[in-house]
CSV table of C-alpha atoms in Angstrom, one decimal:
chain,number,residue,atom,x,y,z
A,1,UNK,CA,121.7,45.2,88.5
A,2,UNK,CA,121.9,48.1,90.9
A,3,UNK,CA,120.0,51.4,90.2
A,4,UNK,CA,121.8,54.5,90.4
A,5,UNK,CA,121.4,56.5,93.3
A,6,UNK,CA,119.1,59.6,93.0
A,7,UNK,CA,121.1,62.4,93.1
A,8,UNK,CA,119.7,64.6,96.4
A,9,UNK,CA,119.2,68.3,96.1
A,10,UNK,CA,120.1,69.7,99.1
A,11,UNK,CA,117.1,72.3,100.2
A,12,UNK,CA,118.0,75.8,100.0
A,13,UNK,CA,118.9,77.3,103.2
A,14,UNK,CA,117.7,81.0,103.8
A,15,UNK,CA,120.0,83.4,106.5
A,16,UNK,CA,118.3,84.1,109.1
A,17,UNK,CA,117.2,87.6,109.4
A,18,UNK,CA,119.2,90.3,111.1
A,19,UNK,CA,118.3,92.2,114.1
A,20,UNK,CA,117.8,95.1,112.1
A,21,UNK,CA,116.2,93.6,109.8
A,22,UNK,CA,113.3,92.2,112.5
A,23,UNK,CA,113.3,95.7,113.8
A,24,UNK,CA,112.4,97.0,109.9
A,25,UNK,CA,109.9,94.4,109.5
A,26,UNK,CA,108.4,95.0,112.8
A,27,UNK,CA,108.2,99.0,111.6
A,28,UNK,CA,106.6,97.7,108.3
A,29,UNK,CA,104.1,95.6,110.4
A,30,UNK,CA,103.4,98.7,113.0
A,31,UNK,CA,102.8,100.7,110.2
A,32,UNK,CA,100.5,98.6,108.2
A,33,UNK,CA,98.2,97.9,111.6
A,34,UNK,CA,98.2,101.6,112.0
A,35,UNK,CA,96.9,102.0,108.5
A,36,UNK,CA,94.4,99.2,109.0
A,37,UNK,CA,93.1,100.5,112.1
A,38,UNK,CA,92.6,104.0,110.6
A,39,UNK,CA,90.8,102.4,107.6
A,40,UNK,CA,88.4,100.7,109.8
A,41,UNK,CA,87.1,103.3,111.8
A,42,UNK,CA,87.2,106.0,108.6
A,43,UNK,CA,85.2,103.4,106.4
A,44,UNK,CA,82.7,103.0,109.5
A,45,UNK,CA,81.9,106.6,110.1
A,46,UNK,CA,81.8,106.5,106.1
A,47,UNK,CA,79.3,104.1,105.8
A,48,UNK,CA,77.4,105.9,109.1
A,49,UNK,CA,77.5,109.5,107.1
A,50,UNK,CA,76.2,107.4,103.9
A,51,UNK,CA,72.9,105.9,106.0
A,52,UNK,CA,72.0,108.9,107.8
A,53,UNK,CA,71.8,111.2,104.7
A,54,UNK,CA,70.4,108.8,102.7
A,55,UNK,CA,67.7,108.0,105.5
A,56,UNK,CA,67.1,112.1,106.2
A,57,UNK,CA,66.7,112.8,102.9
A,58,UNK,CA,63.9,109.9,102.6
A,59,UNK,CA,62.2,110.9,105.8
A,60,UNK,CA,62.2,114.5,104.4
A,61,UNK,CA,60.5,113.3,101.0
A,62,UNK,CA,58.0,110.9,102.7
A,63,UNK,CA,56.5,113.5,105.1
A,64,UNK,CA,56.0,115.8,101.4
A,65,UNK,CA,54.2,112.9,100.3
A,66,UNK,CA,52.4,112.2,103.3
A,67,UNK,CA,51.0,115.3,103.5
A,68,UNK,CA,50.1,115.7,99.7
A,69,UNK,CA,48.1,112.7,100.2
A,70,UNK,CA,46.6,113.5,103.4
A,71,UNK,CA,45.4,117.2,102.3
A,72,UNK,CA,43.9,115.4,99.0
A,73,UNK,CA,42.3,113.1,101.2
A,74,UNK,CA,40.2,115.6,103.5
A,75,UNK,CA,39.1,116.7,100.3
A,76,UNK,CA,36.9,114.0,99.6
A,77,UNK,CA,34.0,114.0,100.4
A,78,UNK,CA,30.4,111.3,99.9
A,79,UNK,CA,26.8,112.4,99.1
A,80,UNK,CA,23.8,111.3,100.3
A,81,UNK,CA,23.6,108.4,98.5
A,82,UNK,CA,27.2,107.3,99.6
A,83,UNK,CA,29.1,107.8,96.5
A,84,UNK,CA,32.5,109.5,96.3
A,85,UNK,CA,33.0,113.0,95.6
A,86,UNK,CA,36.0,114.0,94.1
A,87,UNK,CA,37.8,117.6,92.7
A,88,UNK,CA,37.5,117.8,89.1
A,89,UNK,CA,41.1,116.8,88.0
A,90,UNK,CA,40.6,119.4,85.0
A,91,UNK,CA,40.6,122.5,88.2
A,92,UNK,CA,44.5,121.5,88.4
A,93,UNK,CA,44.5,120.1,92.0
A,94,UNK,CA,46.1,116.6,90.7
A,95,UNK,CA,48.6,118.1,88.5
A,96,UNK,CA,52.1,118.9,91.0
A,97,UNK,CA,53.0,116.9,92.7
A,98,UNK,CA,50.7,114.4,90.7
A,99,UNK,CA,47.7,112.5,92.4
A,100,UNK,CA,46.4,109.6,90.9
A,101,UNK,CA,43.1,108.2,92.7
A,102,UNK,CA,42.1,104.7,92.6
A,103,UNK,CA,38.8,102.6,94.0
A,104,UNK,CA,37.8,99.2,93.3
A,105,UNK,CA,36.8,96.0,95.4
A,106,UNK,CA,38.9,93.2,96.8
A,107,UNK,CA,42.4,93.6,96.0
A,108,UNK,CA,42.5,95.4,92.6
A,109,UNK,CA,41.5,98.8,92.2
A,110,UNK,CA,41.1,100.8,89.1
A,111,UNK,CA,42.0,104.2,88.4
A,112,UNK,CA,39.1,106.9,88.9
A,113,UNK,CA,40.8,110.8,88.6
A,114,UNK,CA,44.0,111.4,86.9
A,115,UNK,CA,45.9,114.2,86.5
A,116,UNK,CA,45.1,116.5,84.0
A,117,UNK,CA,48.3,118.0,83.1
A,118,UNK,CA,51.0,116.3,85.1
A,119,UNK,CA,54.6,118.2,85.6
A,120,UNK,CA,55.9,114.6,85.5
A,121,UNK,CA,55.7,111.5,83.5
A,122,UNK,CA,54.5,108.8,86.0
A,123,UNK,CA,54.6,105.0,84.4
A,124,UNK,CA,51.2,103.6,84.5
A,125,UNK,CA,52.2,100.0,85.9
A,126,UNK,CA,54.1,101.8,88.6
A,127,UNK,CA,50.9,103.6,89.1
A,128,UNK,CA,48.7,100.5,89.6
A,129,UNK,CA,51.5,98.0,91.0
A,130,UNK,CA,51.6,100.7,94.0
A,131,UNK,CA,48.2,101.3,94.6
A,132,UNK,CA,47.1,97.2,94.6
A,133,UNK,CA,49.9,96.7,96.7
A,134,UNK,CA,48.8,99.3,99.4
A,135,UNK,CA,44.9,97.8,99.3
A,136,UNK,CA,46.2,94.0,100.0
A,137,UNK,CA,48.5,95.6,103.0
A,138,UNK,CA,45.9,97.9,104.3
A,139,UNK,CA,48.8,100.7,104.7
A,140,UNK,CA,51.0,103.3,103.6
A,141,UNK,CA,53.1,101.7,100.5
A,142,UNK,CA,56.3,103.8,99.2
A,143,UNK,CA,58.7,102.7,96.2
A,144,UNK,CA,61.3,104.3,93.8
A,145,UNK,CA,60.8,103.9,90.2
A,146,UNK,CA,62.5,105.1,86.9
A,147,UNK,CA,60.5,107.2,84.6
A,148,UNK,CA,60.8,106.6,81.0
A,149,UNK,CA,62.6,110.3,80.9
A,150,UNK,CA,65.3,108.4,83.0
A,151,UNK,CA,64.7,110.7,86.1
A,152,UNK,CA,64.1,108.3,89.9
A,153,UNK,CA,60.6,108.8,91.2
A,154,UNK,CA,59.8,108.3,94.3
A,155,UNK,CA,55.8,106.7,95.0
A,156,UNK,CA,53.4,107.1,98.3
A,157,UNK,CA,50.1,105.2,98.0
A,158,UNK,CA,47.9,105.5,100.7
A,159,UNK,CA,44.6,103.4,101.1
A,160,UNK,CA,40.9,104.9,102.7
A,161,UNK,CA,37.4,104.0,103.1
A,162,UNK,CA,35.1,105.4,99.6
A,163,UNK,CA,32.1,105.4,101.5
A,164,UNK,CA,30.6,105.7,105.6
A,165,UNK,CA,28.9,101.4,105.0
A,166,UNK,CA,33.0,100.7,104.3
A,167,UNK,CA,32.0,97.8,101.5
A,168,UNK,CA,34.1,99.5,98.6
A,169,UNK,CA,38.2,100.8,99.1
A,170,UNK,CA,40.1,103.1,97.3
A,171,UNK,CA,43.8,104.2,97.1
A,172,UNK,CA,45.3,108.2,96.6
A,173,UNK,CA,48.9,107.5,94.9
A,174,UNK,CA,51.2,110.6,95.0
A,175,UNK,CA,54.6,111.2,92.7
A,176,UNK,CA,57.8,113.3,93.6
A,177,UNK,CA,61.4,113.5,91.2
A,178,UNK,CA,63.8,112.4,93.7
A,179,UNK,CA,66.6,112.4,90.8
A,180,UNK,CA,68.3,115.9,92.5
A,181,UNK,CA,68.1,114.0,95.8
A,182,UNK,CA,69.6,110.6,94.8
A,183,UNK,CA,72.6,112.6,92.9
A,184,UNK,CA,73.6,114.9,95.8
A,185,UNK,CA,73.4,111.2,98.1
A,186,UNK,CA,75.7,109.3,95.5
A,187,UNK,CA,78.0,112.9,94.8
A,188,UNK,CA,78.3,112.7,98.8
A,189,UNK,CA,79.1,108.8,99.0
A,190,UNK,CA,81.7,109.5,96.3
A,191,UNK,CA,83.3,112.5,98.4
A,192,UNK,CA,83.3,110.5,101.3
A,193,UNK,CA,85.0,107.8,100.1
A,194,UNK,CA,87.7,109.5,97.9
A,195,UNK,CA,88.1,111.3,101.5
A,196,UNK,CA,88.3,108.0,103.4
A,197,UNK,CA,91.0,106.7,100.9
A,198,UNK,CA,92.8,110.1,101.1
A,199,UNK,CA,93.1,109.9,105.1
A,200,UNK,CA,94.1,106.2,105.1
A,201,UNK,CA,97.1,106.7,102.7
A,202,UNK,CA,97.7,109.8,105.1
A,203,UNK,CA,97.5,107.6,108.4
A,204,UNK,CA,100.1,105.0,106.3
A,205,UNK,CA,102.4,107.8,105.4
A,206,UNK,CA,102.0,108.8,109.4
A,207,UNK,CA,102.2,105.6,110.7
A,208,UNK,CA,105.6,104.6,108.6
A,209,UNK,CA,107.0,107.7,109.8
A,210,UNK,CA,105.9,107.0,113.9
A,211,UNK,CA,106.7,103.6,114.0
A,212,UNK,CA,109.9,105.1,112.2
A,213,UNK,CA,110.7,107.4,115.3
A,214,UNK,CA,109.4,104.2,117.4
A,215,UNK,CA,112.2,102.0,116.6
A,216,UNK,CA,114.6,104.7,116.0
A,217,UNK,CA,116.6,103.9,119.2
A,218,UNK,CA,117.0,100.1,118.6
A,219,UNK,CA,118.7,100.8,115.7
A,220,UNK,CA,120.9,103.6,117.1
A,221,UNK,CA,121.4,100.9,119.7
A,222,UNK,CA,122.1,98.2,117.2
A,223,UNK,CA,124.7,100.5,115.1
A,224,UNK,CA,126.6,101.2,119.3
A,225,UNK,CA,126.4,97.7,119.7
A,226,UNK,CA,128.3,97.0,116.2
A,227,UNK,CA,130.3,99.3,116.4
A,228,UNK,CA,131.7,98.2,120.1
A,229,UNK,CA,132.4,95.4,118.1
A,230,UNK,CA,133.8,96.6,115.4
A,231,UNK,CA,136.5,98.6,117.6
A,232,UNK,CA,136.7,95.8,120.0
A,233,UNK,CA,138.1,93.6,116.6
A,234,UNK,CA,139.8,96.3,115.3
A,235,UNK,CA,141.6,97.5,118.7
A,236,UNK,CA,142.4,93.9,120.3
A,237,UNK,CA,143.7,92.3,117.5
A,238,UNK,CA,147.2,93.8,117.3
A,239,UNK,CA,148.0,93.4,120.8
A,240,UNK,CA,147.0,90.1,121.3
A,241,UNK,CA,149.1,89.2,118.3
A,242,UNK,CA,152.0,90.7,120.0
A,243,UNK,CA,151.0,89.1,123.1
A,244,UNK,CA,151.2,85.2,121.2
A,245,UNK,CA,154.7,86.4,119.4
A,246,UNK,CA,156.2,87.2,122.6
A,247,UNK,CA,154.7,84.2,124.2
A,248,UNK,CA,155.9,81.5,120.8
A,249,UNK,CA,159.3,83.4,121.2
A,250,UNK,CA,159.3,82.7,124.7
A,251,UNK,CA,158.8,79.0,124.3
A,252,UNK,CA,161.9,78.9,121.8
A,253,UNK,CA,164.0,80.5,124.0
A,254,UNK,CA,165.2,82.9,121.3
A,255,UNK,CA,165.7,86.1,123.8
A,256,UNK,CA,165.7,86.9,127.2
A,257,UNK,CA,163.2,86.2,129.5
A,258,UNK,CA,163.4,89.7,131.3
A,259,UNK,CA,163.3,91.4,127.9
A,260,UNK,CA,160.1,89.0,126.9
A,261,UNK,CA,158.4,89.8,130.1
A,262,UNK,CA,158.9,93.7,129.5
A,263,UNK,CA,157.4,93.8,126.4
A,264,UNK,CA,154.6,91.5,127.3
A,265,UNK,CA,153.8,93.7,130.1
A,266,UNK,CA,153.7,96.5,128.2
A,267,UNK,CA,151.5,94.8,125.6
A,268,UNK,CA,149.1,93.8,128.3
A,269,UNK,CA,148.7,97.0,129.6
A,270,UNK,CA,148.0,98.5,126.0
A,271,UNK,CA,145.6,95.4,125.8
A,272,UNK,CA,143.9,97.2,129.0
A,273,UNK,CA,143.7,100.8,128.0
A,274,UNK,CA,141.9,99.6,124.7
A,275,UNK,CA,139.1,97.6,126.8
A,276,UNK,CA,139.1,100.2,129.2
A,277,UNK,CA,138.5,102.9,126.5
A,278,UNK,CA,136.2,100.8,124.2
A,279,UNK,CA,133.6,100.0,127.4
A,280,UNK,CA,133.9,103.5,127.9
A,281,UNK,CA,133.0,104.9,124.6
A,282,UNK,CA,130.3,101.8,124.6
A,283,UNK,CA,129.0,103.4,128.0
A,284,UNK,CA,129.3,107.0,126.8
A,285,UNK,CA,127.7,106.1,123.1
A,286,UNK,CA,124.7,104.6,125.0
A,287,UNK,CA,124.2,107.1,127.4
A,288,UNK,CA,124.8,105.0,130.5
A,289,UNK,CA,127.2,107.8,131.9
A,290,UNK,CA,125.4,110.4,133.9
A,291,UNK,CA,127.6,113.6,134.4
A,292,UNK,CA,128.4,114.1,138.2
A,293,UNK,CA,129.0,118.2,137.9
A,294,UNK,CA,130.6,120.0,140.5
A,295,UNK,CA,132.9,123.1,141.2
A,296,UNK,CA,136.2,121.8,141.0
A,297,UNK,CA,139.9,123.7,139.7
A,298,UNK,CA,140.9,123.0,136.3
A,299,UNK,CA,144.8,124.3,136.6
A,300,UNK,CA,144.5,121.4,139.4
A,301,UNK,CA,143.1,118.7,137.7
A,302,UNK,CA,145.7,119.5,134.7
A,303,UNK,CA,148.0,119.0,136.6
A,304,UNK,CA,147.7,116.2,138.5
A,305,UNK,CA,146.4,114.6,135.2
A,306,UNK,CA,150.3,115.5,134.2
A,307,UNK,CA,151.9,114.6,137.3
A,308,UNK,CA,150.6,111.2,136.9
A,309,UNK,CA,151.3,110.2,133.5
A,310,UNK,CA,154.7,108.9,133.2
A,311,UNK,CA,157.0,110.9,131.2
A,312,UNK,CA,159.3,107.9,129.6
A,313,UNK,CA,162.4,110.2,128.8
A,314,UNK,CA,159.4,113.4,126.9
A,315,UNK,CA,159.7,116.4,128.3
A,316,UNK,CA,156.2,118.1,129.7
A,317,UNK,CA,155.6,122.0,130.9
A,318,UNK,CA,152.2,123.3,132.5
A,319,UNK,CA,151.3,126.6,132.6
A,320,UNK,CA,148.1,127.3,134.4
A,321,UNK,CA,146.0,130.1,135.3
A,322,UNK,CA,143.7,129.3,137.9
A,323,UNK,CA,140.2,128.8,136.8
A,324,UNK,CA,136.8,127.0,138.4
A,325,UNK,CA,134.7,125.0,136.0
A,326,UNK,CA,131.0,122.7,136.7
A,327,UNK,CA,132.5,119.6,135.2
A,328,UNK,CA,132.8,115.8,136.3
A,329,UNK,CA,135.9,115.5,137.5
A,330,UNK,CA,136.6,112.0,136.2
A,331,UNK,CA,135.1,112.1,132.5
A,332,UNK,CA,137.5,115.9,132.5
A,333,UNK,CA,140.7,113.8,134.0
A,334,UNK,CA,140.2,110.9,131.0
A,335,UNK,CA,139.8,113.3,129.0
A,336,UNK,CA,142.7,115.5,129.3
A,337,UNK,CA,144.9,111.9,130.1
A,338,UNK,CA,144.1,111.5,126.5
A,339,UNK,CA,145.1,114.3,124.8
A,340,UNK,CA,148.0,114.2,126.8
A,341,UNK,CA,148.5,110.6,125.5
A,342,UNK,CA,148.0,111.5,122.2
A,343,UNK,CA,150.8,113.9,122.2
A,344,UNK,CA,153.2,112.2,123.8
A,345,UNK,CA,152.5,109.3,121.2
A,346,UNK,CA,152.9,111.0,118.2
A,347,UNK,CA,153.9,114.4,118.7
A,348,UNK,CA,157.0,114.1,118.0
A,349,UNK,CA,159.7,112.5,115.2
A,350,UNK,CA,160.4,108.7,115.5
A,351,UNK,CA,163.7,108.4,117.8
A,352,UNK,CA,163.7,111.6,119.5
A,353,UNK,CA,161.7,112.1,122.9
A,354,UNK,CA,158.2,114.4,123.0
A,355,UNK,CA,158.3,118.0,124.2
A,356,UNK,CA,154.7,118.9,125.0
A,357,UNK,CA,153.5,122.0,126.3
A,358,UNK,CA,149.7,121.9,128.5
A,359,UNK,CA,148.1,125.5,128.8
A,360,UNK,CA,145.5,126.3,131.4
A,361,UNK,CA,143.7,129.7,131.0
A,362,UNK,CA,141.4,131.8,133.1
A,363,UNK,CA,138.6,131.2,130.0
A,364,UNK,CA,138.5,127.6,130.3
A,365,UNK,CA,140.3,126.4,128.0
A,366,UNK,CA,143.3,123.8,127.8
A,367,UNK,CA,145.7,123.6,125.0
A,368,UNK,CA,148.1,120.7,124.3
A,369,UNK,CA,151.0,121.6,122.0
A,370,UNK,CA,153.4,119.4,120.7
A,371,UNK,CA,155.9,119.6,118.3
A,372,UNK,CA,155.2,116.9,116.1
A,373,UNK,CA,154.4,116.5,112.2
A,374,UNK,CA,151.1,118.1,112.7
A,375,UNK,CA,147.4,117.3,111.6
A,376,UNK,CA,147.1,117.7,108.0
A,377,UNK,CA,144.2,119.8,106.8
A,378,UNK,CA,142.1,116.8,105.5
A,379,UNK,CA,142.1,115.4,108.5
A,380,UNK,CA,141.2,117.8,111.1
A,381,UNK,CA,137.1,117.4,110.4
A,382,UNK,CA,137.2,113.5,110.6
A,383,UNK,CA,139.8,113.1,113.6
A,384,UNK,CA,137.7,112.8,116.5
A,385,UNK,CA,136.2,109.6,114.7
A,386,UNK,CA,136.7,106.1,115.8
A,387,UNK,CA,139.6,104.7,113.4
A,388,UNK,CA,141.2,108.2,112.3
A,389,UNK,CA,143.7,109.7,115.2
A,390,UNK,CA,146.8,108.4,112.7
A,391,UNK,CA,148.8,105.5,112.3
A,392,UNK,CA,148.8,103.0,115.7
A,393,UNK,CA,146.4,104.2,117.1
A,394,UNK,CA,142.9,103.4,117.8
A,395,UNK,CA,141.2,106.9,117.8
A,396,UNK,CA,139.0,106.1,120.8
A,397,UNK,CA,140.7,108.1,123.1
A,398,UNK,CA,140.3,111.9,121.3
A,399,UNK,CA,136.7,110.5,120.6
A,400,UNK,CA,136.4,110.1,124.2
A,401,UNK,CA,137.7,113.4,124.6
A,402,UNK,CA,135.3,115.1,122.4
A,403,UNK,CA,132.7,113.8,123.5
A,404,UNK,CA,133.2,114.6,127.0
A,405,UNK,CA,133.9,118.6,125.9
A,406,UNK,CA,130.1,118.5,124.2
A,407,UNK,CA,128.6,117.0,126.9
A,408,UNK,CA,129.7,119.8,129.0
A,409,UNK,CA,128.7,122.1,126.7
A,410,UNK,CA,132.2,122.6,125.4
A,411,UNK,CA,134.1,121.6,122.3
A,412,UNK,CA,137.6,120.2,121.0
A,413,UNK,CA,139.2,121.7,117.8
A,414,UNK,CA,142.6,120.7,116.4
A,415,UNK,CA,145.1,123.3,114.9
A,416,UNK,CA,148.4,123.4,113.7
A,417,UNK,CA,150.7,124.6,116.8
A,418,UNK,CA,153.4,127.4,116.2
A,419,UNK,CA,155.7,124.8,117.2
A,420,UNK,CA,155.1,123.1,114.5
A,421,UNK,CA,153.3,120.1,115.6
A,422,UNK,CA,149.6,119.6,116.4
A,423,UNK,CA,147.4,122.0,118.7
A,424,UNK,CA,144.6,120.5,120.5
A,425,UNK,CA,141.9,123.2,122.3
A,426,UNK,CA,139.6,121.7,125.1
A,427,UNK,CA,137.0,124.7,125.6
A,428,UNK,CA,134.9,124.3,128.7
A,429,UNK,CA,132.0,126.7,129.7
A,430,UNK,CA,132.9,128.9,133.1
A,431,UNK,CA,130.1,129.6,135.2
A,432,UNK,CA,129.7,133.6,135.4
A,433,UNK,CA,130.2,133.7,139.1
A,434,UNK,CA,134.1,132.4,138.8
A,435,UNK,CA,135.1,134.2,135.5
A,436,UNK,CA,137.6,137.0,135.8
């Protein structure tokens, strides 16, 4: 009997991430190693601050002690016999800071003199822990205790000879509060560290926002580069519909073959003003065009720009006043072909042939006046954007055109004409040596 096959799940694929969405990660990522960095060397010099006033303020409270036990200590004194003399702990010289003093034999002492009437409350096996600890060393001995009060008290024993033959030891033990000290040290760690976390989610906010700027322009190029591609879609894909049509009709012989070849030729060109204007704009966009200014005449360059643009039955007047702008003269030229263009194209009613009128005047400026249906009001803002110069047509070319007037220093405004139709201004600066 055969088993069933298993059915297999097939694994889960995952789309690969974008370009964009690398370049965001790699943001996150720049951001997060900024932050990281930051915290390191914040933490350090935290840590750094920490130590050295925790080690100052030791040092500082040491030397007290040191010298409390050394000025006790030149106050002993041994008679002739060899015994100790001590100050009688009832005269107040053990009281503040207190000094306990201890002598014994081997390595236990005892106490001997006391304070009298201590300013603080010293444990007893602190006391004696201390000073046996000091006589097995042979040297200076320091600790940190808690009183029973709950205040931090900080111990200095210090061993000597009792007597000139050396054969007995003894030990001075002195006492400081240290509680003050030890909470301006932890109130200071504290600061420090809500400081340190402060300035690290400071350097993440900054470093987001940098590594923001950072990758700024691979985006911006990523957006040109999509949207070359979006227009290139967009703009190529009615001609070279037309371009099959004609060539299926072709191939069934269903018109003439002169008529077929007209059109087609008139598609193909189309098909090479819409490449020649999207690498343009792609160039442009990118900011691989550099502007080649020189003195040139605008009234001339209109009209040349007119005398080369066939006509094809419209009807085209220039009036110029002569006039000298800094421009580059080829950017200037496609840009006033494609105003031109525009009006010829649709400024006028469907079946009846153009009549455009091209302004130059002695401010700069060139106007293009048509007599067609006009630029409705909702328009005018959003028609120098790809996509939005009217029905069959790409809007590249008045993009083109406004971008060149701004990177002159110019503009481009649309108005309606008092022909009716659609006014386009082209304002160009004029140096002040060649204005009127």
């Amino acid at each position: 009997m055969r088993r069933p096959l298993a059915r297999l799940r097939r694994p889960r694929r995952t789309a690969p991430p974008t370009p964009a969405g690398r370049i965001r990660r790699l943001r996150r990522r720049i951001a997060l190693l900024f932050a990281l960095v930051s915290a390191l060397g914040l933490v350090g010099m935290t840590v750094i601050a920490v130590h050295a006033d925790d080690a100052s303020w030791r040092s500082q409270v040491d030397a007290d002690l040191k010298l409390r036990t050394s000025e006790f200590t030149a106050d002993l004194h041994y008679d002739e016999q060899g015994a100790l003399e001590y100050p009688d702990p009832r005269e107040g010289g053990y009281d503040c800071p207190p000094v306990t003093l201890f002598t014994g034999n081997g390595e236990q002492v005892a106490p001997l003199a006391a304070p009298h009437r201590p300013c603080l409350v010293v444990p007893t096996a602190a006391l004696q822990a201390i000073a046996d600890e000091a006589l097995r060393e042979g040297d200076l001995s320091r600790a940190t205790v808690t009183a029973p009060n709950g205040h931090r008290l900080r111990l200095s024993a210090q061993p000597f000879s009792t007597s000139a033959t050396e054969n007995s030891d003894g030990v001075v033990v002195t006492a400081v509060d240290v509680s003050s000290n030890l909470d301006d040290h932890e109130r200071l760690a504290l600061l420090l560290a809500a400081a340190c976390a402060a300035l690290v989610a400071v350097s993440a906010v900054a470093g987001h926002w940098l590594a923001g700027r950072a990758v700024r322009p691979a985006l911006a190029a990523l957006d040109q580069q999509e949207a070359f591609f979006a227009d290139a879609a967009h703009d190529l894909r009615t001609p070279v519909a037309s371009l099959r049509l004609l060539a299926e009709t072709g191939l069934r012989g269903g018109a003439e073959t002169t008529e077929i070849m007209r059109r087609t030729l008139r598609q193909s060109t189309r098909m090479s003003e819409l490449v020649d204007d999207l690498l343009t704009r792609a160039r442009l966009m990118a900011g691989a065009v550099p502007l080649d200014r020189e003195p040139l005449w605008l009234d001339q360059l209109v009209e040349a720009v007119v005398a080369d643009t066939p006509a094809d039955g419209h009807r085209v007047t220039v009036r110029a006043e002569p006039v000298v702008v800094h421009a580059d003269a080829g950017l200037l030229r496609r840009a006033v072909a494609n105003l031109l263009g525009n009006a010829l194209a649709h400024g006028h009613a469907p079946g009846e042939p153009a009549a455009v009128e091209v302004a130059v005047g002695a401010d700069g400026t060139v106007t293009v006046d048509d007599a067609g249906p006009g630029i409705p009001p909702e328009q005018a803002k959003s028609l120098f954007e790809r996509f939005r110069s009217g029905a069959g047509s790409s809007g590249l070319g008045l993009s083109i055109a406004a971008w060149v007037a701004h990177a002159h220093g110019g503009s481009l405004t649309v108005d309606r004409s008092a022909r009716g139709g659609a006014r386009f201004l082209l304002r160009l600066p004029v140096p002040a040596q060649h204005r009127p």
